[in-house]
Coordinates of C-alpha atoms in Angstrom, one line a residue:
M1 CA -69.4 -104.3 121.6
K2 CA -65.8 -102.7 120.8
V3 CA -64.6 -99.3 120.2
I4 CA -62.2 -99.2 117.5
K5 CA -59.6 -96.1 117.1
F6 CA -57.7 -95.8 114.0
G7 CA -54.3 -93.6 113.8
G8 CA -53.1 -91.2 111.4
S9 CA -51.1 -93.0 109.3
S10 CA -54.4 -95.7 109.0
L11 CA -56.4 -92.6 107.1
A12 CA -53.7 -91.4 105.1
S13 CA -55.2 -91.8 101.5
G14 CA -58.4 -93.2 100.1
T15 CA -56.5 -96.6 99.6
Q16 CA -56.1 -96.4 103.5
L17 CA -59.7 -96.2 104.0
E18 CA -60.3 -98.6 102.2
K19 CA -58.7 -101.2 104.3
V20 CA -59.9 -99.1 107.5
F21 CA -63.8 -100.0 105.5
E22 CA -62.8 -103.3 105.2
I23 CA -62.0 -104.1 109.0
V24 CA -64.5 -102.3 110.5
I25 CA -67.6 -104.4 108.5
S26 CA -65.3 -107.3 109.3
D27 CA -66.6 -107.5 113.1
P28 CA -70.7 -106.7 113.8
E29 CA -69.1 -105.8 117.1
R30 CA -67.5 -103.2 116.1
K31 CA -70.3 -99.9 116.9
V32 CA -67.9 -96.9 117.4
V33 CA -65.3 -95.8 114.9
V34 CA -62.8 -92.7 116.6
V35 CA -60.6 -91.6 113.9
S36 CA -57.8 -89.6 113.4
A37 CA -56.7 -86.8 111.1
P38 CA -54.9 -88.0 108.5
G39 CA -51.4 -88.8 108.3
K40 CA -48.1 -89.3 106.6
R41 CA -48.6 -90.9 103.0
Y42 CA -45.1 -91.3 102.7
P43 CA -41.8 -90.8 104.7
D44 CA -41.2 -86.9 103.5
D45 CA -44.9 -86.1 103.6
T46 CA -46.8 -83.6 106.0
K47 CA -49.0 -84.7 108.9
V48 CA -52.6 -82.7 108.6
T49 CA -52.3 -81.8 111.5
D50 CA -49.0 -80.0 111.3
L51 CA -50.3 -78.2 108.5
L52 CA -53.0 -77.2 110.8
I53 CA -50.1 -75.8 113.3
E54 CA -48.5 -74.2 110.5
C55 CA -52.0 -72.4 109.3
A56 CA -52.9 -70.8 112.7
N57 CA -49.2 -69.5 113.3
K58 CA -49.4 -67.9 110.2
H59 CA -52.5 -66.3 110.8
L60 CA -51.5 -65.4 114.3
E61 CA -48.5 -63.5 112.9
N62 CA -50.9 -61.7 110.3
K63 CA -50.0 -63.9 107.7
E64 CA -51.6 -65.4 104.9
P65 CA -51.5 -69.2 104.6
K66 CA -52.1 -69.5 101.2
E67 CA -50.0 -72.5 100.5
E68 CA -50.8 -74.2 103.3
F69 CA -54.6 -73.9 103.2
E70 CA -54.1 -75.2 99.6
A71 CA -52.3 -78.5 100.9
L72 CA -55.0 -79.0 103.4
I73 CA -57.1 -78.5 101.2
E74 CA -55.4 -81.0 98.7
R75 CA -55.2 -83.7 101.4
Y76 CA -59.1 -84.3 102.1
T77 CA -59.7 -83.6 97.7
A78 CA -57.4 -86.2 96.9
I79 CA -59.1 -88.2 99.4
A80 CA -62.1 -87.8 98.4
D81 CA -61.7 -88.5 94.6
E82 CA -60.0 -91.6 95.3
L83 CA -62.9 -93.2 97.1
G84 CA -65.5 -91.3 94.5
L85 CA -67.3 -88.9 96.9
P86 CA -69.3 -86.0 96.1
A87 CA -67.3 -82.5 95.5
E88 CA -70.0 -81.2 98.3
I89 CA -68.0 -83.1 101.2
I90 CA -64.7 -80.8 100.1
A91 CA -66.5 -77.6 100.2
E92 CA -68.0 -78.7 103.3
I93 CA -64.4 -78.9 104.5
K94 CA -63.3 -76.0 103.2
T95 CA -65.5 -73.9 104.6
D96 CA -65.0 -75.6 108.1
F97 CA -61.1 -75.1 107.6
S98 CA -61.9 -70.8 106.4
N99 CA -64.3 -70.0 109.4
R100 CA -62.2 -71.4 111.7
L101 CA -59.0 -69.8 110.8
N102 CA -61.0 -66.5 110.9
A103 CA -62.2 -67.2 114.2
D104 CA -61.4 -65.1 117.6
K105 CA -57.7 -64.9 118.0
S106 CA -57.3 -63.2 121.2
N107 CA -56.6 -66.1 123.1
P108 CA -53.4 -67.7 120.9
D109 CA -53.8 -71.0 123.0
R110 CA -57.4 -71.5 122.0
F111 CA -57.6 -70.6 118.6
M112 CA -55.1 -73.1 118.4
D113 CA -56.8 -75.8 119.5
L114 CA -59.8 -74.4 117.4
V115 CA -57.9 -74.9 114.2
K116 CA -55.7 -78.5 115.5
A117 CA -59.4 -80.1 115.9
S118 CA -60.7 -79.6 113.0
G119 CA -58.1 -82.3 111.6
E120 CA -60.2 -85.1 112.6
D121 CA -63.5 -83.3 113.0
N122 CA -63.2 -82.7 109.3
N123 CA -62.2 -86.5 108.8
A124 CA -64.4 -87.9 110.8
K125 CA -67.4 -86.0 108.5
L126 CA -65.6 -87.3 105.6
V127 CA -65.0 -91.0 106.3
A128 CA -68.6 -91.0 107.6
A129 CA -69.4 -90.3 104.3
F130 CA -67.9 -93.3 102.6
F131 CA -69.3 -95.2 104.7
R132 CA -72.8 -94.4 103.9
K133 CA -71.5 -94.5 99.8
K134 CA -70.4 -98.3 100.7
G135 CA -74.2 -98.8 102.0
I136 CA -73.3 -98.8 105.3
D137 CA -75.7 -97.2 108.3
A138 CA -73.1 -94.6 109.3
S139 CA -73.0 -91.3 110.9
Y140 CA -70.6 -88.6 112.3
V141 CA -71.2 -88.1 115.9
D142 CA -70.2 -84.6 117.1
P143 CA -68.6 -84.6 120.2
K144 CA -70.8 -81.6 121.5
E145 CA -73.8 -83.1 121.0
A146 CA -72.8 -86.1 122.3
G147 CA -71.4 -84.9 125.4
L148 CA -68.1 -85.0 125.7
Y149 CA -67.5 -82.3 128.3
V150 CA -63.6 -81.5 129.2
S151 CA -61.8 -78.8 131.4
D152 CA -60.7 -75.1 129.9
E153 CA -56.8 -76.6 129.3
P154 CA -55.9 -75.8 125.8
G155 CA -53.3 -78.6 124.5
N156 CA -54.0 -80.5 127.8
A157 CA -57.8 -81.0 128.5
Q158 CA -59.0 -83.2 131.0
V159 CA -62.4 -84.9 130.8
L160 CA -65.0 -84.0 132.8
P161 CA -66.3 -87.2 135.1
E162 CA -70.1 -86.4 133.6
S163 CA -69.3 -86.9 130.2
Y164 CA -69.2 -90.7 130.7
E165 CA -73.0 -90.8 131.8
L166 CA -73.7 -88.9 128.8
L167 CA -71.5 -90.5 126.1
F168 CA -73.0 -93.8 127.3
K169 CA -76.3 -92.8 125.2
L170 CA -74.7 -93.6 121.8
H171 CA -76.0 -96.9 122.8
E172 CA -79.6 -95.8 121.4
R173 CA -78.3 -94.7 118.1
P174 CA -78.3 -97.0 115.4
G175 CA -75.5 -98.4 112.7
I176 CA -71.7 -97.4 113.0
L177 CA -71.0 -94.1 115.0
V178 CA -67.8 -92.6 113.4
F179 CA -66.4 -90.1 116.6
P180 CA -63.9 -87.2 115.8
G181 CA -60.6 -87.9 118.1
F182 CA -58.2 -85.6 120.2
F183 CA -61.2 -82.6 121.3
G184 CA -64.0 -82.3 123.2
Y185 CA -65.6 -79.3 124.3
S186 CA -65.8 -77.2 127.7
K187 CA -69.2 -76.6 129.3
E188 CA -69.1 -72.9 127.4
G189 CA -69.3 -74.6 124.0
E190 CA -65.4 -73.9 123.2
V191 CA -62.9 -76.3 121.6
F192 CA -60.0 -77.9 123.9
T193 CA -57.6 -80.6 122.7
F194 CA -56.3 -83.7 124.9
S195 CA -52.3 -83.9 124.7
R196 CA -50.2 -85.8 122.5
S197 CA -51.7 -88.9 121.3
G198 CA -54.9 -87.6 121.5
S199 CA -57.2 -89.3 119.5
D200 CA -55.9 -92.9 121.4
I201 CA -57.4 -90.7 124.8
T202 CA -60.8 -89.9 122.8
G203 CA -61.1 -93.9 122.2
S204 CA -60.3 -94.8 125.6
I205 CA -62.9 -92.6 126.9
L206 CA -65.4 -93.9 124.8
A207 CA -64.9 -97.9 125.6
N208 CA -65.1 -96.7 129.4
A209 CA -68.4 -94.5 128.9
L210 CA -70.2 -97.0 126.5
K211 CA -68.7 -100.2 128.6
A212 CA -67.1 -102.0 125.6
D213 CA -65.4 -104.9 126.1
L214 CA -62.6 -104.3 123.8
Y215 CA -60.9 -100.9 122.6
E216 CA -59.1 -101.9 119.5
N217 CA -56.1 -99.5 118.4
F218 CA -55.1 -100.1 114.8
T219 CA -51.8 -98.5 113.9
D220 CA -49.1 -99.0 111.3
V221 CA -47.1 -101.7 113.4
D222 CA -47.9 -105.4 114.0
A223 CA -47.7 -105.3 117.5
V224 CA -45.8 -104.0 120.3
Y225 CA -42.2 -105.3 120.7
A226 CA -40.1 -106.4 123.3
V227 CA -37.2 -103.6 122.8
N228 CA -37.2 -101.0 120.1
P229 CA -36.8 -102.6 116.5
S230 CA -34.6 -99.5 115.8
L231 CA -32.3 -101.1 117.7
I232 CA -32.6 -104.9 117.7
A233 CA -33.6 -106.6 114.9
R234 CA -36.5 -108.4 114.4
P235 CA -37.3 -108.0 118.0
K236 CA -39.5 -110.6 120.3
E237 CA -43.2 -109.7 119.7
I238 CA -44.9 -109.2 123.0
K239 CA -48.6 -110.7 122.6
E240 CA -49.8 -109.8 126.2
L241 CA -48.7 -107.5 129.1
T242 CA -50.7 -105.5 131.9
F243 CA -51.3 -101.9 132.0
R244 CA -48.4 -101.7 134.6
E245 CA -46.0 -102.9 132.3
M246 CA -47.4 -100.7 129.4
R247 CA -47.3 -97.7 131.5
E248 CA -43.1 -98.3 132.9
L249 CA -42.2 -98.9 129.3
S250 CA -43.9 -95.9 127.9
Y251 CA -42.2 -93.9 130.3
A252 CA -38.6 -94.9 128.8
G253 CA -39.5 -94.6 125.5
F254 CA -42.3 -96.9 123.9
S255 CA -44.6 -95.3 121.8
V256 CA -46.7 -97.4 120.3
L257 CA -49.1 -96.1 122.6
H258 CA -49.4 -92.8 125.1
D259 CA -49.6 -94.1 128.7
E260 CA -52.0 -91.8 129.4
A261 CA -54.6 -92.6 126.6
L262 CA -54.7 -95.7 128.9
V263 CA -56.5 -94.2 131.9
P264 CA -60.1 -94.5 130.9
A265 CA -59.6 -98.3 129.7
F266 CA -57.7 -99.2 132.8
R267 CA -60.0 -97.9 135.5
A268 CA -62.9 -99.3 133.7
G269 CA -60.9 -102.8 133.2
I270 CA -61.3 -102.7 129.7
P271 CA -58.7 -104.5 127.5
V272 CA -57.3 -102.8 124.6
H273 CA -56.1 -104.7 121.8
I274 CA -53.2 -102.9 119.3
K275 CA -53.5 -103.9 115.6
N276 CA -51.9 -103.3 112.0
T277 CA -54.2 -101.7 109.5
N278 CA -52.0 -103.1 107.4
N279 CA -51.9 -106.2 108.2
P280 CA -55.3 -107.0 110.6
Q281 CA -54.5 -110.7 110.3
A282 CA -51.4 -110.5 112.9
H283 CA -52.2 -111.5 116.5
G284 CA -51.3 -108.1 117.8
T285 CA -50.4 -107.0 121.5
K286 CA -52.9 -106.8 123.7
I287 CA -53.4 -104.9 126.9
V288 CA -55.1 -105.8 130.2
A289 CA -55.2 -105.9 133.7
E290 CA -53.9 -109.1 134.7
R291 CA -51.7 -112.2 132.7
D292 CA -50.2 -115.4 133.3
N293 CA -46.9 -115.1 133.8
T294 CA -44.9 -117.9 132.2
N295 CA -43.0 -116.3 129.7
G296 CA -39.8 -115.2 131.9
P297 CA -39.4 -112.3 134.5
V298 CA -38.6 -109.7 131.9
I299 CA -41.1 -108.9 128.9
G300 CA -39.5 -105.5 127.4
V301 CA -36.7 -103.2 128.0
A302 CA -36.6 -99.8 127.0
S303 CA -34.2 -96.6 127.4
D304 CA -35.1 -93.0 127.3
E305 CA -31.8 -90.4 127.0
G306 CA -31.5 -87.0 128.2
F307 CA -30.8 -87.3 131.9
C308 CA -28.7 -86.1 134.4
S309 CA -28.2 -86.8 138.2
I310 CA -27.9 -84.9 141.1
Y311 CA -25.3 -86.6 143.6
V312 CA -25.1 -85.3 147.5
S313 CA -23.8 -87.1 150.4
K314 CA -23.3 -86.3 153.8
Y315 CA -22.1 -88.2 156.6
L316 CA -25.2 -89.5 158.9
M317 CA -27.7 -88.0 156.4
N318 CA -30.2 -91.0 157.0
R319 CA -30.4 -89.9 160.7
E320 CA -31.1 -86.2 159.4
I321 CA -34.7 -85.6 159.6
G322 CA -36.2 -83.8 157.0
F323 CA -33.0 -84.0 154.8
G324 CA -35.2 -85.3 151.6
R325 CA -38.1 -83.2 151.9
K326 CA -35.6 -79.7 152.2
L327 CA -33.7 -81.1 149.4
L328 CA -36.3 -81.5 147.0
S329 CA -37.8 -77.9 148.3
I330 CA -35.1 -76.6 146.8
L331 CA -35.8 -77.6 143.6
E332 CA -39.1 -76.9 143.4
D333 CA -38.3 -73.6 144.6
L334 CA -36.2 -73.6 141.1
G335 CA -38.8 -74.6 139.1
L336 CA -37.5 -78.4 138.4
S337 CA -39.2 -81.8 138.4
Y338 CA -37.4 -84.7 138.9
E339 CA -38.1 -88.3 137.9
H340 CA -36.7 -90.5 140.6
T341 CA -34.4 -90.5 144.0
P342 CA -32.2 -93.6 144.2
S343 CA -30.7 -93.3 147.9
G344 CA -27.9 -94.7 150.2
I345 CA -27.5 -94.5 154.3
D346 CA -25.4 -91.6 153.3
D347 CA -25.9 -90.3 149.8
L348 CA -28.8 -89.3 147.7
S349 CA -29.1 -89.1 144.1
V350 CA -31.8 -87.1 142.6
I351 CA -32.3 -88.0 138.2
L352 CA -34.0 -85.4 136.0
R353 CA -34.1 -84.7 132.5
E354 CA -31.2 -82.4 132.3
N355 CA -33.2 -79.7 129.8
Q356 CA -34.4 -78.6 132.4
L357 CA -30.8 -77.3 133.4
N358 CA -28.7 -74.1 132.5
A359 CA -25.3 -73.0 133.7
E360 CA -26.9 -70.4 135.9
K361 CA -29.3 -73.0 138.1
E362 CA -26.6 -75.7 138.4
A363 CA -24.8 -73.2 140.1
E364 CA -27.4 -72.5 142.3
I365 CA -29.0 -75.9 142.8
I366 CA -24.6 -76.9 144.2
R367 CA -24.4 -73.4 146.2
R368 CA -27.9 -73.9 148.2
I369 CA -27.7 -77.4 148.7
K370 CA -23.8 -77.3 150.3
Y371 CA -25.2 -73.9 152.3
E372 CA -28.6 -75.0 153.9
L373 CA -27.9 -78.9 154.0
H374 CA -24.1 -78.9 154.8
A375 CA -23.5 -81.4 152.4
D376 CA -20.1 -82.8 152.0
E377 CA -20.3 -83.1 148.2
V378 CA -22.9 -82.1 145.4
K379 CA -21.8 -83.1 142.0
I380 CA -23.7 -82.9 138.8
V381 CA -23.6 -85.7 136.2
H382 CA -24.8 -85.2 132.6
S383 CA -25.7 -87.0 129.6
L384 CA -27.2 -90.5 131.4
A385 CA -29.6 -92.9 129.9
L386 CA -32.2 -94.7 131.7
I387 CA -32.5 -98.3 131.0
M388 CA -35.9 -99.9 132.5
V389 CA -35.8 -103.5 132.8
V390 CA -39.7 -104.3 132.8
G391 CA -42.3 -107.9 133.6
E392 CA -44.7 -108.3 136.0
G393 CA -42.6 -111.6 136.4
M394 CA -39.8 -110.1 138.3
R395 CA -42.0 -110.7 141.2
H396 CA -41.8 -114.5 141.1
N397 CA -38.0 -115.0 140.0
I398 CA -35.0 -114.8 142.2
G399 CA -31.9 -113.4 140.2
T400 CA -33.2 -111.0 137.8
M401 CA -31.3 -108.2 139.1
A402 CA -28.1 -109.9 138.8
R403 CA -28.7 -110.9 135.6
A404 CA -29.3 -107.7 133.9
S405 CA -26.3 -106.5 135.7
K406 CA -24.2 -109.4 134.9
A407 CA -24.8 -108.8 131.1
L408 CA -24.1 -105.3 131.7
A409 CA -20.7 -106.1 133.1
K410 CA -19.9 -108.4 130.3
A411 CA -20.4 -105.9 127.8
E412 CA -18.5 -103.4 129.7
V413 CA -20.9 -101.0 130.4
N414 CA -20.1 -98.9 133.9
I415 CA -23.3 -98.6 136.2
E416 CA -23.8 -95.4 137.4
M417 CA -27.4 -95.7 138.9
I418 CA -29.6 -98.8 139.8
N419 CA -33.1 -98.3 140.8
Q420 CA -36.2 -100.8 141.6
G421 CA -39.7 -99.6 141.5
S422 CA -41.3 -100.7 145.0
S423 CA -43.6 -102.7 143.0
E424 CA -41.4 -105.0 141.8
V425 CA -42.4 -104.8 138.4
S426 CA -39.6 -103.0 137.3
M427 CA -35.9 -102.2 137.6
M428 CA -33.7 -99.1 136.2
F429 CA -30.4 -98.7 135.2
G430 CA -28.6 -95.4 134.7
V431 CA -25.6 -95.9 132.3
K432 CA -23.8 -93.0 130.4
E433 CA -25.5 -92.1 126.8
V434 CA -22.8 -93.7 125.1
D435 CA -23.4 -97.0 126.5
E436 CA -27.1 -97.3 125.7
L437 CA -27.4 -98.6 122.8
R438 CA -24.5 -101.3 124.1
A439 CA -26.7 -101.4 127.6
V440 CA -29.7 -102.2 125.8
K441 CA -28.3 -105.0 123.1
A442 CA -26.9 -106.8 126.5
I443 CA -29.7 -106.8 128.6
Y444 CA -31.9 -108.2 125.7
E445 CA -29.8 -111.0 124.4
E446 CA -29.8 -111.8 128.6
F447 CA -33.1 -112.3 128.2
F448 CA -34.8 -112.5 125.0
A449 CA -32.0 -114.0 122.5
A450 CA -32.5 -118.1 123.6
V451 CA -35.8 -117.9 123.8
P452 CA -37.9 -118.8 120.8
V453 CA -40.3 -116.3 118.8

């Protein structure tokens, strides 16, 4: 059995749904279809989820979202008309939207989740109706009835362990099952949504629960690339990578599939195949537990900006018991989370997202570290970018760090910080944000320019 998930761009119009239908029926192993809400039809279009958020916000402000509501209904009506579906479906969707918008608003976060989830829920009903019109035995699955129970955390729901056993019973249902992504139900029967990429999470949960052979995730790109295509023209496609490699790359900005969405599939050892709805013949990228390291030490290069570094120096720091703990407790007291702590014998840096800081917090950090830890020097360096160089093959290749450092030196990029994970699957370079593009290009060219595509 295969669980197959389609993103918003794959479901944005009737034309796209025709493609989805052909993909699903082309493989009899595709039994469970997870759907997102309709996405953008063109660059300046508005996603259905964004329209729902606007509607909910206006209701919370006691305003009438007439324009946004009409736009919502128009989106589903246009799809239904393209596919020749009966008007009753749109009437049902309209009633559902109205009921949700007029629900209890005493808890704004819960109200927002209830409204947001309607995009996927109603789209699943529409997709199931379309499949039936095409002569296929297909049915909409209500997540509550199926047993997808989650914690009562608005916008960050976590699947409850008992859900997996309940969802396994979907095996008993005939035909193709169309399941709405993005949300589940609390034990009290209230709707709660997952975090970003929520429909990907739903697909991964179902793949785990149903013990699927494969979780297929259809989007609008042919594959995961070795580097961001907006930075490097025609980058190398990655045909296969491990869950661990995907996790490292996701951290630094790879956005094809959010790392949190992989967790249920990873735990069950189910491979994930990323494919393109608009080009289903393309090989795509498969994410697996283990792979053969036959394509060199590096599989991908990613980057992200918006970081800063708190640099602390103190003579004989390495002999002082508890220094690191005391430093991190100061950050904890100020409500700051950190990303990395590269260190030397007498110095330590703490890398964190700089949007957590303001002038007042910076002054307090410096004051407390100097006063409480008696540091010789404390300084905060802003506007850093982190470059992640990732590959399972690093563990078996000598000189990868030297090659990357030499490439940066040749590009005249000053390295502010170097850190290598203990798993030896990734290494990280901190550079100034103004040097980010040059740094990524230099490293990509070092490891991929001479590799045949």
